[in-house]
Coordinates of C-alpha atoms in Angstrom, one line a residue:
X1275 CA -9.0 -39.8 -69.2
X1276 CA -6.6 -37.7 -67.2
X1277 CA -7.0 -37.6 -63.4
X1278 CA -8.3 -34.4 -61.9
X1279 CA -5.7 -32.5 -60.0
X1280 CA -6.1 -32.5 -56.2
X1281 CA -3.7 -29.7 -55.6
X1282 CA -6.5 -27.1 -55.4
X1283 CA -8.5 -29.2 -53.1
X1284 CA -5.6 -29.8 -50.7
X1285 CA -4.9 -26.0 -50.7
X1286 CA -8.5 -25.4 -49.8
X1287 CA -8.4 -27.9 -47.0
X1288 CA -5.2 -26.4 -45.6
X1289 CA -6.8 -22.9 -45.8
X1290 CA -9.9 -24.2 -44.0
X1291 CA -7.7 -25.7 -41.2
X1292 CA -5.9 -22.4 -40.8
X1293 CA -9.1 -20.4 -40.8
X1294 CA -10.7 -22.9 -38.3
X1295 CA -7.6 -22.6 -36.0
X1296 CA -7.7 -18.8 -36.2
X1297 CA -11.5 -18.8 -35.4
X1298 CA -10.8 -21.2 -32.5
X1299 CA -8.1 -18.8 -31.1
X1300 CA -10.5 -15.9 -31.6
X1301 CA -13.2 -17.8 -29.8
X1302 CA -10.9 -18.6 -26.9
X1303 CA -9.6 -15.0 -26.8
X1304 CA -13.1 -13.6 -26.9
X1305 CA -14.2 -15.9 -24.0
X1306 CA -11.2 -14.8 -22.0
X1307 CA -11.9 -11.1 -22.7
X1308 CA -15.5 -11.7 -21.7
X1309 CA -14.5 -13.2 -18.4
X1310 CA -11.8 -10.7 -17.6
X1311 CA -13.4 -7.6 -19.3
X1312 CA -13.5 -5.5 -16.1
X1313 CA -10.1 -6.6 -15.1
X1314 CA -8.6 -5.8 -18.6
X1315 CA -10.3 -2.4 -18.4
X1316 CA -8.9 -1.7 -14.9
X1317 CA -5.3 -2.2 -15.9
X1318 CA -5.5 0.3 -18.7
X1319 CA -5.4 3.1 -16.2
X1320 CA -1.8 2.7 -15.2
X1321 CA 0.9 5.3 -16.0
X1322 CA 4.7 5.2 -15.4
X1323 CA 5.9 8.3 -13.7
X1324 CA 9.7 7.9 -13.6
X1325 CA 12.5 5.6 -14.5
X1326 CA 13.0 4.3 -11.0
X1327 CA 9.8 2.4 -11.3
X1328 CA 7.0 4.6 -9.9
X1329 CA 3.6 4.0 -11.3
X1330 CA 0.1 5.4 -10.6
X1331 CA -3.1 3.5 -11.1
X1332 CA -6.8 4.6 -11.2
X1333 CA -8.5 1.4 -9.9
X1334 CA -12.0 1.3 -11.4
X1335 CA -13.3 -2.2 -10.4
X1336 CA -14.9 -3.6 -7.3
X1337 CA -12.4 -5.5 -5.2
X1338 CA -15.1 -7.0 -3.0
X1339 CA -13.9 -5.8 0.4
X1340 CA -17.3 -6.0 2.0
X1341 CA -17.6 -9.6 1.1
X1342 CA -14.1 -10.3 2.5
X1343 CA -15.1 -8.5 5.8
X1344 CA -18.0 -11.0 6.1
X1345 CA -15.8 -14.1 5.6
X1346 CA -12.4 -12.9 6.9
X1347 CA -8.8 -13.9 6.0
X1348 CA -6.7 -14.8 9.0
X1349 CA -3.5 -15.5 7.1
X1350 CA -1.6 -14.4 4.0
X1351 CA -2.6 -17.6 2.3
X1352 CA -6.3 -17.1 3.0
X1353 CA -6.0 -13.6 1.6
X1354 CA -4.3 -14.8 -1.5
X1355 CA -7.0 -17.5 -1.9
X1356 CA -9.7 -14.9 -1.7
X1357 CA -8.0 -12.6 -4.2
X1358 CA -7.4 -15.5 -6.6
X1359 CA -11.1 -16.5 -6.4
X1360 CA -12.7 -13.0 -6.4
X1361 CA -10.3 -11.1 -8.7
X1362 CA -8.2 -13.5 -10.7
X1363 CA -10.9 -16.1 -11.5
X1364 CA -8.9 -18.9 -10.1
X1365 CA -5.5 -18.0 -11.7
X1366 CA -2.9 -18.5 -8.9
X1367 CA -0.7 -15.6 -7.8
X1368 CA 1.9 -15.1 -5.1
X1369 CA 2.1 -12.2 -2.6
X1370 CA 5.4 -12.0 -0.7
X1371 CA 5.6 -9.5 2.1
X1372 CA 8.8 -9.4 4.2
X1373 CA 9.9 -7.1 7.0
X1374 CA 10.7 -3.5 6.3
X1375 CA 12.1 -0.5 8.3
X1376 CA 10.1 2.7 8.2
X1377 CA 9.6 6.0 10.0
X1378 CA 6.3 8.0 10.5
X1379 CA 5.3 11.3 12.2
X1380 CA 2.6 13.9 12.2
X1381 CA 3.0 17.7 12.4
X1382 CA 1.1 20.9 11.4
X1383 CA 1.9 23.9 9.3
X1384 CA 1.7 27.5 10.5
X1385 CA -1.5 27.8 8.3
X1386 CA -3.1 24.9 10.3
X1387 CA -2.6 22.2 7.6
X1388 CA -2.2 18.8 9.4
X1389 CA 0.5 16.6 7.9
X1390 CA 1.3 12.9 8.1
X1391 CA 4.8 11.9 6.9
X1392 CA 6.2 8.5 6.1
X1393 CA 9.4 6.8 4.9
X1394 CA 9.1 3.4 3.4
X1395 CA 12.4 1.5 3.7
X1396 CA 13.0 -1.8 1.8
X1397 CA 15.2 -3.3 -0.8
X1398 CA 14.8 -1.9 -4.3
X1399 CA 11.3 -2.3 -5.5
X1400 CA 9.0 -0.5 -7.9
X1401 CA 6.1 1.2 -6.4
X1402 CA 2.5 2.0 -7.2
X1403 CA 0.2 4.8 -6.0
X1404 CA -3.3 3.3 -6.3
X1405 CA -6.5 5.4 -6.3
X1406 CA -9.7 3.6 -5.3
X1407 CA -13.2 4.9 -4.9
X1408 CA -15.6 2.2 -3.7
X1409 CA -19.3 2.8 -3.9
X1410 CA -19.8 2.3 -0.2
X1411 CA -16.5 3.8 1.1
X1412 CA -14.1 6.7 0.9
X1413 CA -12.0 7.4 -2.1
X1414 CA -8.3 7.1 -1.2
X1415 CA -4.7 7.1 -2.5
X1416 CA -2.4 4.5 -1.1
X1417 CA 1.1 3.3 -1.7
X1418 CA 1.9 -0.3 -2.7
X1419 CA 5.3 -1.9 -2.8
X1420 CA 5.2 -3.8 -6.1
X1421 CA 7.9 -6.1 -4.8
X1422 CA 5.1 -7.7 -2.8
X1423 CA 3.4 -8.7 -6.1
X1424 CA 6.6 -10.1 -7.7
X1425 CA 7.5 -7.1 -9.7
X1426 CA 11.2 -6.1 -9.9
X1427 CA 13.6 -3.9 -11.8
X1428 CA 13.5 -6.3 -14.8
X1429 CA 9.8 -7.0 -14.5
X1430 CA 7.6 -3.9 -14.4
X1431 CA 4.0 -3.2 -15.1
X1432 CA 5.1 -0.9 -18.0
X1433 CA 3.5 -3.1 -20.6
X1434 CA -0.2 -3.9 -20.8
X1435 CA 0.1 -7.7 -20.3
X1436 CA 2.6 -7.2 -17.4
X1437 CA -0.1 -5.4 -15.4
X1438 CA -2.3 -8.3 -14.4
X1439 CA -0.9 -8.7 -10.9
X1440 CA -1.6 -5.0 -10.1
X1441 CA -5.3 -6.0 -9.7
X1442 CA -4.3 -7.2 -6.2
X1443 CA -2.9 -3.8 -5.3
X1444 CA -5.9 -2.6 -3.2
X1445 CA -5.2 -5.4 -0.8
X1446 CA -1.5 -4.7 -0.1
X1447 CA -1.2 -1.0 0.8
X1448 CA 1.4 0.1 3.4
X1449 CA 0.4 3.7 3.7
X1450 CA -2.3 6.0 2.4
X1451 CA -4.8 8.8 2.9
X1452 CA -8.5 9.0 2.2
X1453 CA -10.9 11.8 1.1
X1454 CA -11.9 12.4 4.7
X1455 CA -8.3 13.3 5.5
X1456 CA -7.4 10.2 7.5
X1457 CA -3.9 8.7 6.9
X1458 CA -2.3 5.4 8.1
X1459 CA 1.1 3.8 7.9
X1460 CA 2.4 0.5 9.0
X1461 CA 5.9 -0.2 10.5
X1462 CA 7.8 -3.4 11.2
X1463 CA 8.6 -4.6 14.7
X1464 CA 11.1 -7.2 15.9
X1465 CA 8.6 -9.4 17.8
X1466 CA 6.4 -12.5 17.4
X1467 CA 3.5 -11.9 15.0
X1468 CA 0.2 -10.9 16.4
X1469 CA -2.4 -13.7 16.2
X1470 CA -5.6 -12.8 18.0
X1471 CA -8.2 -15.5 18.6
X1472 CA -11.2 -13.9 20.3
X1473 CA -13.8 -15.2 18.0
X1474 CA -14.0 -12.2 15.8
X1475 CA -13.5 -12.3 12.1
X1476 CA -9.8 -12.3 11.3
X1477 CA -7.9 -9.8 9.0
X1478 CA -4.3 -9.5 8.0
X1479 CA -2.1 -6.4 8.2
X1480 CA -2.6 -4.8 4.8
X1481 CA -6.3 -5.8 4.7
X1482 CA -6.8 -3.8 7.9
X1483 CA -5.1 -0.8 6.2
X1484 CA -7.5 -1.1 3.3
X1485 CA -10.4 -1.3 5.7
X1486 CA -9.4 1.8 7.5
X1487 CA -8.8 3.8 4.3
X1488 CA -12.2 2.7 3.0
X1489 CA -14.3 3.1 6.1
X1490 CA -12.8 5.5 8.7
X1491 CA -12.9 9.3 8.7
X1492 CA -11.3 9.9 12.1
X1493 CA -8.8 8.3 14.4
X1494 CA -11.6 7.2 16.7
X1495 CA -13.4 5.4 13.8
X1496 CA -10.1 3.7 12.8
X1497 CA -9.6 2.4 16.4
X1498 CA -13.1 1.0 16.4
X1499 CA -12.4 -0.9 13.2
X1500 CA -9.2 -2.4 14.7
X1501 CA -11.2 -3.4 17.7
X1502 CA -13.9 -5.1 15.6
X1503 CA -11.6 -7.7 14.1
X1504 CA -8.9 -10.2 15.2
X1505 CA -5.5 -9.1 13.9
X1506 CA -3.2 -11.6 12.2
X1507 CA 0.1 -10.1 11.2
X1508 CA 1.4 -10.8 7.7
X1509 CA 4.7 -12.4 6.6
X1510 CA 5.6 -14.0 10.0
X1511 CA 6.4 -10.5 11.3
X1512 CA 5.0 -8.0 13.8
X1513 CA 3.8 -4.5 13.1
X1514 CA 2.5 -1.3 14.6
X1515 CA 0.5 1.5 13.0
X1516 CA 0.4 5.3 13.2
X1517 CA -2.9 6.9 12.2
X1518 CA -3.6 10.6 11.9
X1519 CA -6.7 12.6 10.8
X1520 CA -7.7 16.0 9.6
X1521 CA -8.5 17.3 13.1
X1522 CA -4.8 16.8 14.1
X1523 CA -5.5 13.7 16.2
X1524 CA -3.0 10.9 16.1
X1525 CA -2.6 7.4 17.6
X1526 CA -0.1 4.5 17.5
X1527 CA -1.7 1.1 17.7
X1528 CA 0.4 -1.8 19.0
X1529 CA -0.3 -5.4 20.1
X1530 CA 1.3 -6.7 23.3
X1531 CA 0.7 -10.4 23.9
X1532 CA -2.1 -10.2 21.4
X1533 CA -3.8 -7.3 23.3
X1534 CA -4.3 -4.1 21.4
X1535 CA -2.6 -1.0 23.0
X1536 CA -3.2 2.6 22.1
X1537 CA -0.5 5.2 22.5
X1538 CA -1.6 8.9 22.1
X1539 CA 0.7 11.9 21.8
X1540 CA 1.8 13.6 25.0
X1541 CA -0.2 16.9 25.4
X1542 CA 1.7 20.1 25.7
X1543 CA 0.0 23.5 25.7
X1544 CA 3.0 25.0 24.0
X1545 CA 2.8 22.7 21.0
X1546 CA 1.0 23.6 17.8
X1547 CA -0.2 20.0 17.5
X1548 CA 0.1 17.0 19.8
X1549 CA 2.7 15.1 17.7
X1550 CA 4.2 11.7 17.8
X1551 CA 6.5 9.5 15.8
X1552 CA 7.2 5.9 15.2
X1553 CA 10.1 3.7 13.9
X1554 CA 10.7 0.0 14.4
X1555 CA 10.5 -0.5 18.1
X1556 CA 7.6 -0.6 20.5
X1557 CA 6.4 2.7 21.9
X1558 CA 4.4 1.0 24.7
X1559 CA 6.5 1.4 27.9
X1560 CA 8.3 -1.5 29.5
X1561 CA 8.3 -3.8 26.5
X1562 CA 11.5 -5.6 25.8
X1563 CA 12.8 -4.5 22.5
X1564 CA 16.0 -3.9 20.5
X1565 CA 15.2 -0.3 19.7
X1566 CA 15.5 -0.7 16.0
X1567 CA 15.5 2.7 14.4
X1568 CA 15.9 4.6 17.7
X1569 CA 18.3 7.1 16.1
X1570 CA 15.6 7.9 13.4
X1571 CA 13.0 8.2 16.1
X1572 CA 15.2 10.5 18.2
X1573 CA 16.1 12.8 15.3
X1574 CA 12.4 13.3 14.4
X1575 CA 11.5 13.8 18.1
X1576 CA 14.2 16.4 18.6
X1577 CA 13.2 18.3 15.5
X1578 CA 9.5 18.4 16.3
X1579 CA 10.1 19.3 19.9
X1580 CA 12.3 22.2 18.8
X1581 CA 9.6 23.4 16.5
X1582 CA 6.6 22.6 18.8
X1583 CA 5.2 20.3 16.1
X1584 CA 5.3 23.0 13.4
X1585 CA 6.7 22.2 9.9
X1586 CA 6.1 23.3 6.4
X1587 CA 5.5 20.5 3.9
X1588 CA 9.0 21.1 2.7
X1589 CA 10.4 20.8 6.2
X1590 CA 8.5 17.6 6.8
X1591 CA 10.1 16.2 3.6
X1592 CA 13.5 17.4 4.6
X1593 CA 13.1 15.6 8.0
X1594 CA 12.2 12.4 6.1
X1595 CA 15.3 12.9 4.0
X1596 CA 17.4 13.3 7.2
X1597 CA 16.2 10.0 8.6
X1598 CA 16.2 8.0 5.3
X1599 CA 18.0 4.7 5.0
X1600 CA 20.7 4.7 2.4
X1601 CA 22.3 1.3 1.7
X1602 CA 21.6 0.2 5.3
X1603 CA 22.8 -3.4 5.7
X1604 CA 21.1 -5.6 8.2
X1605 CA 22.9 -8.5 10.0
X1606 CA 21.1 -10.9 7.7
X1607 CA 22.7 -9.1 4.7
X1608 CA 19.4 -7.6 3.6
X1609 CA 19.9 -4.1 2.2
X1610 CA 17.4 -1.4 3.0
X1611 CA 17.0 1.9 1.2
X1612 CA 14.2 4.4 1.4
X1613 CA 12.0 3.6 -1.5
X1614 CA 9.7 6.6 -1.0
X1615 CA 9.2 9.5 1.3
X1616 CA 5.6 10.7 1.5
X1617 CA 4.0 13.8 3.0
X1618 CA 0.3 13.6 3.2
X1619 CA -1.6 16.9 3.7
X1620 CA -4.7 15.8 5.6
X1621 CA -6.3 19.2 5.4
X1622 CA -6.1 19.7 1.6
X1623 CA -6.1 15.9 0.8
X1624 CA -2.9 16.1 -1.3
X1625 CA 0.3 14.0 -1.4
X1626 CA 3.9 15.1 -2.0
X1627 CA 6.2 12.2 -2.7
X1628 CA 9.8 11.5 -3.5
X1629 CA 10.9 8.2 -5.0
X1630 CA 14.1 6.4 -4.5
X1631 CA 15.7 9.2 -2.4
X1632 CA 15.5 11.6 -5.3
X1633 CA 14.7 14.6 -3.1
X1634 CA 15.3 17.0 -6.0
X1635 CA 12.1 15.8 -7.6
X1636 CA 8.8 15.9 -5.7
X1637 CA 5.6 14.6 -7.3
X1638 CA 2.3 16.1 -6.0
X1639 CA -1.1 14.4 -6.3
X1640 CA -4.6 15.1 -5.1
X1641 CA -7.3 12.6 -4.2
X1642 CA -9.8 14.3 -6.5
X1643 CA -7.5 14.1 -9.5
X1644 CA -5.2 11.2 -8.9
X1645 CA -3.8 10.8 -12.4
X1646 CA -2.7 14.4 -12.7
X1647 CA 0.7 15.4 -11.3
X1648 CA 0.4 18.9 -9.7

C-alpha cells in the first residue's frame, strides 16, 4: 500500500506556525498599544509648519506636573528619570540642554496691548510650539528647542513613529505665554550654576518655566513660585529669567551666590510702560561679568528709550530682527543663529513668530486655537 503524502500536513504546520507568529506579534503590539494608548493618541496632534523644522503640537495628556512638584527633581538626571517613569513607562531617553544666547524685552502698543518679545539663539535645531491645557492649571503655548530632545535636521518628528520623544516637550520649554497673559523667557549667563539648598523641594530650569506657565497669572504670583522651590540650573550652566504679564508688569529674576534677586524696570512717568530688557549678562549691579550680549541689550534699550516703551507688534519683531545672531561663532567654535523670534501679545493672548530668521514670513497663533495659523 502506498504511503500517504505528508506534503499537505507539512504545509498546514508551516501555515500554523506563520499564523501563530502573526498572532504573537499582534498580541505584543496590542499590549504595547494598550500601555501607550494615551501617548500614541497625544503624538497624533503634531503638524509641520515649514521646511526649516517648525512644528506645532496640541498636547492632550497629563504630564503629571503636580506629582513632580511633590517629589522634586534637583538635577537634569532626576528630571529625566521622572519623565522616563511617568511618561515613557521605563523606556530610557536623553535630554541634552546646552548654553544658548538670547534677548528679551517688554513693550506696549499705542492701543495698550502689552508685549513680550524674545529671540532664541542656538545652533540649528527644529522647534516645537506646544499647547498644553492641564485640568488644574492655565492653558499655555510654549516654545521648545527640539535639539534638547535629540531631534536634528536629519531626524524630525515629521513621521508618526519619530514623534515619541515629543512627549517630554512640556518639561523643556524655554519661553511661553499662558491664557492669563503671563509670559516668561530664560536666558543663559556665564556663571556657575545655581544650586540652592535651603530644604525646599528642588526644581530645574525648564521645570520652573513649566510651573510658572501652568500656575501663575501675574508677575507677583510667578515670583512666589520661584521663592517656593530651590533652584537647580540645568546643563551645568547659569540662567536668568524675564517675566511679564497682562498688566504691563515685568521683572528679571537672577541668582547671586544662590540667593534670588529681583530686578524691576526703572519707573519713568514719561514712559508708556516700565520696560526692561535682558541678554546674557547679569542685570544685578556690581556683579563681575563678561557682558555677553551687551551690544544687543544696548540696541534694545536705545530703541525703547527713544519710543518711551511704545512699539507696534511689527516694530517689536523688527527690533528682534535687528539684534538677531546670524552665524555668530563663539570662542569654542559653537555657531549661534537665531532659531526663532517671538512676539507675545499678553493682552490678546496671541503669538507672532518668525522661524530661522525668515522675517518675511510671520506665523500667528492664539491660545484658544493653537493648531490654527492666523
